[in-house]
Short mmCIF file of C-alpha atoms in Angstrom, two decimals:
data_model
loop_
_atom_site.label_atom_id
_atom_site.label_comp_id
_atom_site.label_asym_id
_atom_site.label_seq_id
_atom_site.Cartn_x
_atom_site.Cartn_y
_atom_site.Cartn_z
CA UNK A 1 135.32 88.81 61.06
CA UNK A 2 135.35 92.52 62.60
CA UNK A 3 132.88 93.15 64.57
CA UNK A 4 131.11 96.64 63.75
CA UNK A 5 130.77 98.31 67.46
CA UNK A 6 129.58 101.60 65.74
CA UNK A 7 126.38 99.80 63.80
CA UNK A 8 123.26 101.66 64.28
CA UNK A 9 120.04 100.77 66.29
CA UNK A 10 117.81 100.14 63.61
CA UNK A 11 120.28 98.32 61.78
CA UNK A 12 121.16 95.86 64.88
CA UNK A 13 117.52 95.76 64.79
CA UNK A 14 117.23 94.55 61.10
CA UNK A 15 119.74 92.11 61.70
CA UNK A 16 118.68 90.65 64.41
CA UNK A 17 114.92 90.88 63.44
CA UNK A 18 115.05 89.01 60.19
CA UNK A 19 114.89 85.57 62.35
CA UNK A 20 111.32 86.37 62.55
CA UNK A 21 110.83 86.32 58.90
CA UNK A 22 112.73 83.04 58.72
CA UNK A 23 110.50 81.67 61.65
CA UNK A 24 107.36 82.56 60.36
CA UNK A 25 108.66 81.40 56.27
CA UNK A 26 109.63 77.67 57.74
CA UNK A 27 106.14 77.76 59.51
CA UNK A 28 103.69 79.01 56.29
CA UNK A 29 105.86 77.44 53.44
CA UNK A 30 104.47 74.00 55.13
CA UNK A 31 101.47 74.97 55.73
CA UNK A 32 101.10 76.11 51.93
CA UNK A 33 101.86 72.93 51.27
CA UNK A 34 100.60 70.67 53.75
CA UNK A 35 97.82 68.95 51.70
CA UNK A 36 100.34 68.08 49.06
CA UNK A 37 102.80 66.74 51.44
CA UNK A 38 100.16 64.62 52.95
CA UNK A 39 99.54 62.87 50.01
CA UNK A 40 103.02 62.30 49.14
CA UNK A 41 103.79 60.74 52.51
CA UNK A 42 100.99 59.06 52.96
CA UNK A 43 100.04 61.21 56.36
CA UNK A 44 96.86 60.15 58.65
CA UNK A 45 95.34 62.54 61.18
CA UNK A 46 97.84 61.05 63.75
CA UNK A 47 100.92 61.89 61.84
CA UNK A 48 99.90 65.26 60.98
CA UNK A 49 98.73 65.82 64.36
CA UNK A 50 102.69 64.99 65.37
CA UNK A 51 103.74 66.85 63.09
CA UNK A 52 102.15 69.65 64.30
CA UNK A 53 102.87 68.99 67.37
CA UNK A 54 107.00 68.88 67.13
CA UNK A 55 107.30 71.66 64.00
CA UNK A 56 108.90 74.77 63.91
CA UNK A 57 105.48 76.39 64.82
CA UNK A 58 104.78 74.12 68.01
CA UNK A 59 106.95 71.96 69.99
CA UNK A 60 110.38 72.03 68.53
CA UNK A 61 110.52 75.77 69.37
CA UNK A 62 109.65 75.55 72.59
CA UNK A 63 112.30 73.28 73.10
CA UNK A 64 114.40 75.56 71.60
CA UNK A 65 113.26 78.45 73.12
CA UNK A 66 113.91 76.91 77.12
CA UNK A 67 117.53 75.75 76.15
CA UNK A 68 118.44 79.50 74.12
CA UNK A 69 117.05 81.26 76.29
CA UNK A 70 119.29 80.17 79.72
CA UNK A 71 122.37 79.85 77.01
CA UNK A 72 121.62 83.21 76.16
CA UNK A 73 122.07 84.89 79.63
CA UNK A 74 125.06 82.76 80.19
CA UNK A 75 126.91 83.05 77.57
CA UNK A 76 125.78 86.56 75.47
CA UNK A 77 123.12 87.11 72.97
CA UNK A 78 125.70 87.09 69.83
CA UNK A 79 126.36 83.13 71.23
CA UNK A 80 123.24 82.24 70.29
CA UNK A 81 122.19 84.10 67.15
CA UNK A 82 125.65 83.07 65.55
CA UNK A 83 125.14 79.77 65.59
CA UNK A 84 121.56 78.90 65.34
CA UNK A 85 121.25 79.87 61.41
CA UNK A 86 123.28 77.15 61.05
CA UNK A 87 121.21 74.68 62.79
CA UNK A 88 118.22 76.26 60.93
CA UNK A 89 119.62 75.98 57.48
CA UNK A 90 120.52 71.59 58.12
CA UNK A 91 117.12 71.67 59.25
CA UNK A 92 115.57 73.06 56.55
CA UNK A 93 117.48 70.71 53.97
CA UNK A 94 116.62 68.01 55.39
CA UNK A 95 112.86 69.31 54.38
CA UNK A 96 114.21 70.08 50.91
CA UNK A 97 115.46 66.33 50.16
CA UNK A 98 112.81 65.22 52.20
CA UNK A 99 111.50 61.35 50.71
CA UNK A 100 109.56 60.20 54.02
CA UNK A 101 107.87 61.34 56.95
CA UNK A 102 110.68 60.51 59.21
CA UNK A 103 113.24 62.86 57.11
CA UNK A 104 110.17 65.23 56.75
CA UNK A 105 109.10 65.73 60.90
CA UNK A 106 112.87 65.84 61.76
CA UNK A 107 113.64 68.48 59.75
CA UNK A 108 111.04 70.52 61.23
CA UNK A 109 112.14 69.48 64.68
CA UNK A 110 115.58 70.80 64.11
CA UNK A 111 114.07 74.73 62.33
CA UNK A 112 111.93 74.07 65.55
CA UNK A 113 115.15 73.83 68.04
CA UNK A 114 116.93 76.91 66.13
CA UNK A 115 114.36 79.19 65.47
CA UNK A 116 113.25 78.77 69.55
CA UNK A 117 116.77 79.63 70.72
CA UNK A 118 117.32 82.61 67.64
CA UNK A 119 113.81 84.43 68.63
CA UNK A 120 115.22 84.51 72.31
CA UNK A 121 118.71 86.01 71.48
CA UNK A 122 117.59 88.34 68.99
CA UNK A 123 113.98 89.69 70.62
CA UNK A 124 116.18 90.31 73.76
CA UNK A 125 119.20 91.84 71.71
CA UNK A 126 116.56 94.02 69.81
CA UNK A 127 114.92 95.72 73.03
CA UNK A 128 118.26 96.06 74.86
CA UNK A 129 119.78 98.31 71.89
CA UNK A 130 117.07 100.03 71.05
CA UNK A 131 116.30 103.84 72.27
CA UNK A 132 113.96 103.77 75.06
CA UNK A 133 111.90 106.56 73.87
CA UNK A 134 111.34 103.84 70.39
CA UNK A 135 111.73 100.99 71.94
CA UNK A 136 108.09 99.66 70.52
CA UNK A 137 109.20 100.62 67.39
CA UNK A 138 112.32 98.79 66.83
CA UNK A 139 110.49 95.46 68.35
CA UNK A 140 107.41 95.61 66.23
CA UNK A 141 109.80 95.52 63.08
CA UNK A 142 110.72 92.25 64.42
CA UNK A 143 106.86 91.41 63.93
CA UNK A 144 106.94 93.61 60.65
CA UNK A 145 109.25 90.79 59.51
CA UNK A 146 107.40 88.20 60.85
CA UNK A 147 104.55 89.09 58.72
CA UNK A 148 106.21 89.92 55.47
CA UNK A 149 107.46 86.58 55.59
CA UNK A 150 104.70 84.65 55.16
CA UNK A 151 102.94 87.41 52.74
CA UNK A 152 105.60 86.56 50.23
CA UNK A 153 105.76 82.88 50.79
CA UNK A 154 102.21 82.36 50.42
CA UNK A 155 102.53 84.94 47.25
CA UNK A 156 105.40 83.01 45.88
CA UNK A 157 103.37 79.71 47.05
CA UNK A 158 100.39 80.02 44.84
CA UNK A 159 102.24 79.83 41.70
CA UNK A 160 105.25 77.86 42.52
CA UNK A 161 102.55 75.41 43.63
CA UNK A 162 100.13 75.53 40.98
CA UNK A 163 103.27 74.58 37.99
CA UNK A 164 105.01 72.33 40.07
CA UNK A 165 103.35 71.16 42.88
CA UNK A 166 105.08 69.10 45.80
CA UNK A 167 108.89 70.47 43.73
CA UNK A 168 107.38 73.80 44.26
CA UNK A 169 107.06 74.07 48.05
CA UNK A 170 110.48 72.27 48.22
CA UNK A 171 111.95 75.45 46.41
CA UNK A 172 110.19 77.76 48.79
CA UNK A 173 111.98 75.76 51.14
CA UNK A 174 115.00 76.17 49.68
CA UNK A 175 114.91 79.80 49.13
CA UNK A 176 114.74 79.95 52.95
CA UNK A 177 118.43 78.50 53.38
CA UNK A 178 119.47 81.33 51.33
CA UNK A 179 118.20 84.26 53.31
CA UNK A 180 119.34 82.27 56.53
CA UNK A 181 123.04 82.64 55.12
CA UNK A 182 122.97 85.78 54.92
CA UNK A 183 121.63 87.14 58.04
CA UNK A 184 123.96 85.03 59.70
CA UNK A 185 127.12 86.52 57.55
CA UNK A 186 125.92 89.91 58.85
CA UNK A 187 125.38 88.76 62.11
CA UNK A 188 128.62 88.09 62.16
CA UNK A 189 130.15 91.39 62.06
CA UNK A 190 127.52 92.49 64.83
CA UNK A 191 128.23 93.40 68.28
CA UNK A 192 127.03 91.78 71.85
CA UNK A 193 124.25 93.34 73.73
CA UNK A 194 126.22 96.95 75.76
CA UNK A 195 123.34 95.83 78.54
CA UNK A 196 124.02 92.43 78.60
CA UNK A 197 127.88 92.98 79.15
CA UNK A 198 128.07 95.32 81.48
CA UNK A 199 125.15 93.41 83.41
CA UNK A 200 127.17 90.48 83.31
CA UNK A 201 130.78 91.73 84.47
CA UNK A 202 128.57 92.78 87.51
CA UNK A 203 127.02 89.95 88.21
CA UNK A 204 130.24 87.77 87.81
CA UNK A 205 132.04 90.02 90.35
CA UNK A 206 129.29 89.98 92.84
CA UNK A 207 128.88 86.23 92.58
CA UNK A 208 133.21 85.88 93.60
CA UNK A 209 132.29 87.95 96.10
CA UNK A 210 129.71 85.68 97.85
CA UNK A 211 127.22 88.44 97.24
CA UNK A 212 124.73 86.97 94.70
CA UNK A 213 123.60 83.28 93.66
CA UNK A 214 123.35 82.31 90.36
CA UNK A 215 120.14 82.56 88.98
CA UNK A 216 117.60 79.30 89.07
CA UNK A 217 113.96 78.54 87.71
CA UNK A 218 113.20 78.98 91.71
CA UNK A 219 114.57 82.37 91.16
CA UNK A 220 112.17 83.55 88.13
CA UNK A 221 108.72 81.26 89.54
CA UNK A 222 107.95 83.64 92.31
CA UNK A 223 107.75 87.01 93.34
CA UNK A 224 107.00 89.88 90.47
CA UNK A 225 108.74 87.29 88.32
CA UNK A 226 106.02 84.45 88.65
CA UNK A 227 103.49 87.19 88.42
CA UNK A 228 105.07 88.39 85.12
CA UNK A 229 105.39 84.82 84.01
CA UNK A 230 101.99 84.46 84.27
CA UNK A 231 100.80 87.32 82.97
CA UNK A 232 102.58 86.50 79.61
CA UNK A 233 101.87 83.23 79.42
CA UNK A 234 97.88 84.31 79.99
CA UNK A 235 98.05 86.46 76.84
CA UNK A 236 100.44 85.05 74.62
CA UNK A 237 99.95 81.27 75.29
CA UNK A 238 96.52 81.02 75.37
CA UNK A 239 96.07 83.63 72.39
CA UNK A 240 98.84 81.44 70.30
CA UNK A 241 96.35 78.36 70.44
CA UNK A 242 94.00 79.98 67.63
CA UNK A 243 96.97 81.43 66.18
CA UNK A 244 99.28 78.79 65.76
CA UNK A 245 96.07 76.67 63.91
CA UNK A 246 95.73 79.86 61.74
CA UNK A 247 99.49 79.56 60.84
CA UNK A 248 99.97 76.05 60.34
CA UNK A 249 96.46 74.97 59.55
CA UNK A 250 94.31 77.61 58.00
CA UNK A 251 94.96 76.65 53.84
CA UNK A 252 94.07 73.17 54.86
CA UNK A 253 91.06 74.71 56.81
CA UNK A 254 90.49 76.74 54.05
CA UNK A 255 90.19 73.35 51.71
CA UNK A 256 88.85 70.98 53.89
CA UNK A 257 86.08 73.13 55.64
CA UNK A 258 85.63 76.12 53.44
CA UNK A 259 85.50 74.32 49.97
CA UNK A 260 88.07 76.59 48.84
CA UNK A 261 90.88 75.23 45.83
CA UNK A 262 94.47 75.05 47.08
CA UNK A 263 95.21 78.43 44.51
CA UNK A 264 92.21 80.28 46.50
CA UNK A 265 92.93 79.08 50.05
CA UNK A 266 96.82 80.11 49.58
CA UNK A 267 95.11 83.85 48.50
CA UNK A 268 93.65 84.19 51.49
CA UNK A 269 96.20 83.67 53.55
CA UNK A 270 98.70 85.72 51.94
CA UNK A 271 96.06 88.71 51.83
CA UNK A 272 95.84 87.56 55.78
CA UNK A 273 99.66 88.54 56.38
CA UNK A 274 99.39 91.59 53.65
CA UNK A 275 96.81 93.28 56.51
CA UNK A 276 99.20 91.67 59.58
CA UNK A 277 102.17 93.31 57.99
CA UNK A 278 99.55 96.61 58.27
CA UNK A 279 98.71 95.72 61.55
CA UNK A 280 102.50 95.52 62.49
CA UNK A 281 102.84 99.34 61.06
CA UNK A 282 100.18 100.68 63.24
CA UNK A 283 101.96 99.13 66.07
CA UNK A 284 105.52 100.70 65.30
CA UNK A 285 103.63 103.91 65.07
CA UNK A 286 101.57 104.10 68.20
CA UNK A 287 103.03 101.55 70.94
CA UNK A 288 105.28 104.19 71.53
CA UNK A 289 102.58 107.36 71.83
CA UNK A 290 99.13 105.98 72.86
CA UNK A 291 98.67 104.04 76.03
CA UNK A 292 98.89 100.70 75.80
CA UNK A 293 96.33 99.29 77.52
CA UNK A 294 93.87 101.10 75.79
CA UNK A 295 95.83 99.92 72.15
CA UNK A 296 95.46 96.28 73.49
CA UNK A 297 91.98 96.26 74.27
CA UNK A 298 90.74 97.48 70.57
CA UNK A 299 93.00 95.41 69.04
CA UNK A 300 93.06 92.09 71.06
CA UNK A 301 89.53 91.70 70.68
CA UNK A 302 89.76 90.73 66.90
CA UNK A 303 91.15 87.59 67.66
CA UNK A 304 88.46 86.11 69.23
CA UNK A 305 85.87 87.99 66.91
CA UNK A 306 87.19 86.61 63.82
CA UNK A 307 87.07 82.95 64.76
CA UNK A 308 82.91 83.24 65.63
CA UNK A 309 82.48 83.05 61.90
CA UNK A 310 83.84 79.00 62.06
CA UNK A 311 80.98 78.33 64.40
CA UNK A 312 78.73 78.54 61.62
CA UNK A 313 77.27 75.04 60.12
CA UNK A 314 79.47 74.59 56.85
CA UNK A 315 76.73 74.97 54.69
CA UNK A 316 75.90 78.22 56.37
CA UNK A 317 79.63 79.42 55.45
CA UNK A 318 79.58 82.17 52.86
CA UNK A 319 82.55 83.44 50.46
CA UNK A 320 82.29 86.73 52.37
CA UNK A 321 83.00 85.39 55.46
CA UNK A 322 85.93 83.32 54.82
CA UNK A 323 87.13 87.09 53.41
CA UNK A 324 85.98 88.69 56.34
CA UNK A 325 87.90 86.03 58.40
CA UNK A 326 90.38 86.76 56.27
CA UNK A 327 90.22 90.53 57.21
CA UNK A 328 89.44 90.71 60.60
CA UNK A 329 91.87 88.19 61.85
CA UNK A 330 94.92 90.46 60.47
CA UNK A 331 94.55 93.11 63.44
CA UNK A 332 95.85 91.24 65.91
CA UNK A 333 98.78 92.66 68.20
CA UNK A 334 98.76 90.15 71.02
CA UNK A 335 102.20 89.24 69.44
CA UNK A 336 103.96 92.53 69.31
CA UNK A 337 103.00 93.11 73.05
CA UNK A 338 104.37 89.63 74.06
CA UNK A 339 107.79 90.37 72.39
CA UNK A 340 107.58 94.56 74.20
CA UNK A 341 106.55 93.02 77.56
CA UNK A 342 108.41 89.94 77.81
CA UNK A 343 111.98 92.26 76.82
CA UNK A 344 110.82 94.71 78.92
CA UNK A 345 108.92 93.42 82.33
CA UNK A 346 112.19 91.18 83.29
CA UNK A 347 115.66 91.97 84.61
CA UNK A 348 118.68 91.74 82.41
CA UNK A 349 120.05 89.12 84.34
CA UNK A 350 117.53 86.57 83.56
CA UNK A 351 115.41 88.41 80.87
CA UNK A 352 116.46 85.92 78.30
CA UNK A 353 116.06 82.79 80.15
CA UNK A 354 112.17 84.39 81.69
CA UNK A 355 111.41 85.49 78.21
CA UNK A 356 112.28 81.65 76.85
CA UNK A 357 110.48 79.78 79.49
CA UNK A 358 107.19 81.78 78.46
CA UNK A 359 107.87 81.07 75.10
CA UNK A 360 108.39 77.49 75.91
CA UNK A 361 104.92 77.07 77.60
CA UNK A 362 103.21 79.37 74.62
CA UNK A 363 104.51 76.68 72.53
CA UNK A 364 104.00 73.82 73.94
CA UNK A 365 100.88 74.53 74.75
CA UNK A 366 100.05 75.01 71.07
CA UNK A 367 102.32 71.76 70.98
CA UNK A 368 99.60 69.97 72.00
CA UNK A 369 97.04 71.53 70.77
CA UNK A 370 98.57 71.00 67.06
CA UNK A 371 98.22 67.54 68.27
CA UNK A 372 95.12 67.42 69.32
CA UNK A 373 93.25 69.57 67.11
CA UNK A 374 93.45 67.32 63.53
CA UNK A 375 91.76 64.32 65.79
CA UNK A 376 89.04 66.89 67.21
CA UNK A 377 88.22 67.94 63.36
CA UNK A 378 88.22 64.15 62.11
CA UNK A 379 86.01 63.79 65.05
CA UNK A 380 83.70 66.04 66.57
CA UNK A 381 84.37 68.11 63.93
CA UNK A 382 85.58 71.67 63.05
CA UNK A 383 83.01 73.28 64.48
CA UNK A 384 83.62 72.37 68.30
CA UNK A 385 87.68 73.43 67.49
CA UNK A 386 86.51 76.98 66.15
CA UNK A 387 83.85 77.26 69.87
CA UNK A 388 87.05 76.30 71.64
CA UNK A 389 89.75 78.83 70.05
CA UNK A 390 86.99 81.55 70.17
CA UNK A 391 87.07 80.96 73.84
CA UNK A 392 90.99 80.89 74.39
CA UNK A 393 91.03 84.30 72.41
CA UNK A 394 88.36 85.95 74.51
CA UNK A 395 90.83 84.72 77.68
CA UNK A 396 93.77 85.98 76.31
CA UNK A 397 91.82 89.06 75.41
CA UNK A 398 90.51 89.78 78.98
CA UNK A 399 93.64 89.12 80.59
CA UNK A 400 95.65 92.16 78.50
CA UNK A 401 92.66 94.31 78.88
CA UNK A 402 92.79 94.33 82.72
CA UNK A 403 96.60 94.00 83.46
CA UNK A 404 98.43 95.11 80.66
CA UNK A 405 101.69 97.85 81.76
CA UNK A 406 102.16 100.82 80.02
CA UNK A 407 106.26 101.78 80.35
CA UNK A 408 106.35 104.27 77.13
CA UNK A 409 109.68 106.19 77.35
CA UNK A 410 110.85 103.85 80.61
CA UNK A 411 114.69 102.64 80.17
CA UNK A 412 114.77 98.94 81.15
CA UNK A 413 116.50 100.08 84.37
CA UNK A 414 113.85 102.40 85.03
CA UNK A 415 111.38 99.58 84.61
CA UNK A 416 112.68 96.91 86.20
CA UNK A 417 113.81 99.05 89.59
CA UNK A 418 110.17 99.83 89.78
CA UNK A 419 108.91 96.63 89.60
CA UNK A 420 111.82 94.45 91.97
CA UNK A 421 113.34 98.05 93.47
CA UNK A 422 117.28 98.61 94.09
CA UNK A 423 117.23 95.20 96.45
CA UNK A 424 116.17 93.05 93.93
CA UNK A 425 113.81 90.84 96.40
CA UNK A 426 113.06 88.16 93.27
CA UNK A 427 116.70 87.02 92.89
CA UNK A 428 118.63 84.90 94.84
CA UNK A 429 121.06 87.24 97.31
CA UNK A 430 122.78 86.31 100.28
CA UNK A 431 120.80 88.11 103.47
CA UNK A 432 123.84 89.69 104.31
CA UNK A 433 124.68 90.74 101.50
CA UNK A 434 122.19 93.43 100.44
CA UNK A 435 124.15 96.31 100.24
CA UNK A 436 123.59 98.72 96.79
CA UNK A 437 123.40 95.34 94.73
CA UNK A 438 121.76 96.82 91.29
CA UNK A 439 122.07 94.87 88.52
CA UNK A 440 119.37 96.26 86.88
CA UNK A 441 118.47 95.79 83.16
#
């Protein structure tokens, strides 16, 4: 296959993007059919709680996600998003054909494992390409994508489901295998990352030279590094707890807690993602312009707002609040920015590897918390789960409002020489060797 070195940047960026919509279809087409899948298999609260726990959504793609992520800065973001698809699409078959739980959670473990490294590759791939002046732009289509996906599997969901039930959401299912071969035929004929390669021939000469170590987890867990670690994982780990149960969870919420049918619960959730796929519009449009900070602290506050209204008794619960859950809960950007900041606030040389390792905590933290969270409801109740995601979002929240960066119009060089300077004091470098070393990204 040629490779097409003259492809444009928003083109790269489609590409490469459309994982997102494949991520978030794996994640909503079981959710839309979660309830119907329990009763075929015959799931308690423990299995589902595992379930959770090791899906695409959760654990399996923070796995994923650690492992792409250092393959990805070793080897070149096209390694990665070549091959992945095609881990994704045996996973997702096995979900198709699935007869048991076993077939059923393994599949999801394996979309888990490819979708983790893919999201890696291509967020990285996506900011490195894109102009610097529209840099927001190009990575919130990424989310745009994200969105639309599970707007039109939740659309396609509600009457797929309602004539066929449990064959239904295996045909979602399968729909996703075909969109998966063909963004990886086009991916294909794309190019590697320009930053990535020239970064790399660098970095391979100094290292012959004695000049620079390779990079290690000792490397990236201190300095600016660990700061920006932490910073990330602060916003987008502790923000992804409410959001992950709204992704995987929120029909069967909408069921089990709201007394809504399977047809209405699936609604709601797709109108959810219509106003997300709005929400991912404004960001494309102002990211770029206003200051982000100030963008982050209107719209990170939703998060937290929208989950006071499952505090409520469940006979207090009124149709107009599930739709103003519904409404509210769309407005959310904490996403976007993670994808922006984590491409952005890292050098080339380990961006991919940084960027996976806080995607592997955001995940596993939800890991567990998709484990935990079906035995708090069978429990204690949903009640005490919504009190404990409003306070994770009002964290996250607080977190972005104080120390969020602002780099609109910055070129990743630009950014990351002002944040570890020409000497690049966070990596591992000989201390006689610091002379003009820049391999900045």
């Amino acid at each position: 296959m040629k490779l097409n070195n003259t492809m444009s940047p928003w083109k790269k960026t489609i590409i490469a993007g459309l994982i997102s919509y494949i991520d978030a279809g794996s994640i909503v087409a079981g959710a839309a059919g979660l309830s119907m899948w329990q009763a075929y298999l015959g799931m308690d609260s423990l299995q589902m709680g595992i379930l959770a726990a090791l899906s695409s959504n959760t654990g399996g793609a923070a796995l994923g996600a650690l492992i792409g992520g250092e393959i990805c800065d070793k080897y070149g973001r096209k390694f990665v998003y070549n091959y992945a698809l095609l881990v994704y699409m045996l996973g997702v078959a096995l979900i198709v054909f699935a007869t048991n739980y076993p077939m059923f959670l393994f599949g999801y473990l394996i979309i888990g494992l490819a979708v983790g490294a893919d999201i890696v590759a291509s967020w990285t791939f996506i900011a490195e390409e894109a102009p610097s002046e529209n840099r927001a732009k190009h990575c919130g289509s990424a989310q745009f994508a994200w969105m639309l996906g599970p707007a039109l599997v939740l659309s396609a969901s509600i009457p797929l489901n309602a004539a066929f039930g449990l064959l239904g959401n295996r045909i979602i299912f399968a729909h996703l295998i075909v969109v998966a071969a063909f963004v990886w035929y086009q991916r294909l004929k794309m190019p590697e990352s320009s930053e990535w390669k020239n970064a790399k021939e660098k970095e391979n000469q100094l290292i012959a030279e004695g000049k620079l170590k390779k990079i290690t987890y000792t490397t990236i867990l201190k300095g600016t590094s660990l700061k920006t670690v932490l910073f990330l994982c602060g916003i987008y780990a502790i923000w992804n707890i409410p959001a992950s149960t709204s992704g995987f969870f929120m029909p069967y919420i909408y069921e089990h807690v709201g007394n809504l049918s399977n047809t209405m619960a699936l609604t709601l959730q797709s109108i959810n993602f219509v106003f997300c796929v709005l929400t991912a519009i404004l960001f494309m449009q102002y990211a770029d312009k206003m200051n982000r900070r100030t963008l982050y602290r209107v719209f990170g506050s939703v998060c937290m707002i929208s989950w006071i209204i499952w505090t409520l008794p469940a006979d207090m619960l009124q149709p107009w609040m599930l739709w103003a859950f519904t409404l509210v809960s769309s407005f959310s950007m904490q996403q976007q920015f993670y994808q922006l900041w984590s491409s952005e606030l890292f050098p080339v040389r380990y961006r991919a590897t940084a960027q996976g390792f806080t995607f592997f905590v955001a995940r596993a933290i939800a890991a567990v918390w998709g484990f935990i969270v079906p035995l708090i409801m069978n429990f204690l109740g949903f009640r005490t789960a919504a009190v404990m995601l409003v306070i994770f979002g009002f964290i996250s929240w607080i977190i972005g409002a104080i120390w969020a960066p602002d780099d609109r119009g910055k070129t990743l060089e630009q950014i990351t020489k002002e944040r570890y300077g020409d000497a690049l004091d966070d990596m591992e470098i000989n201390p006689t060797d610091h002379n003009d070393i820049t391999i900045n990204g």
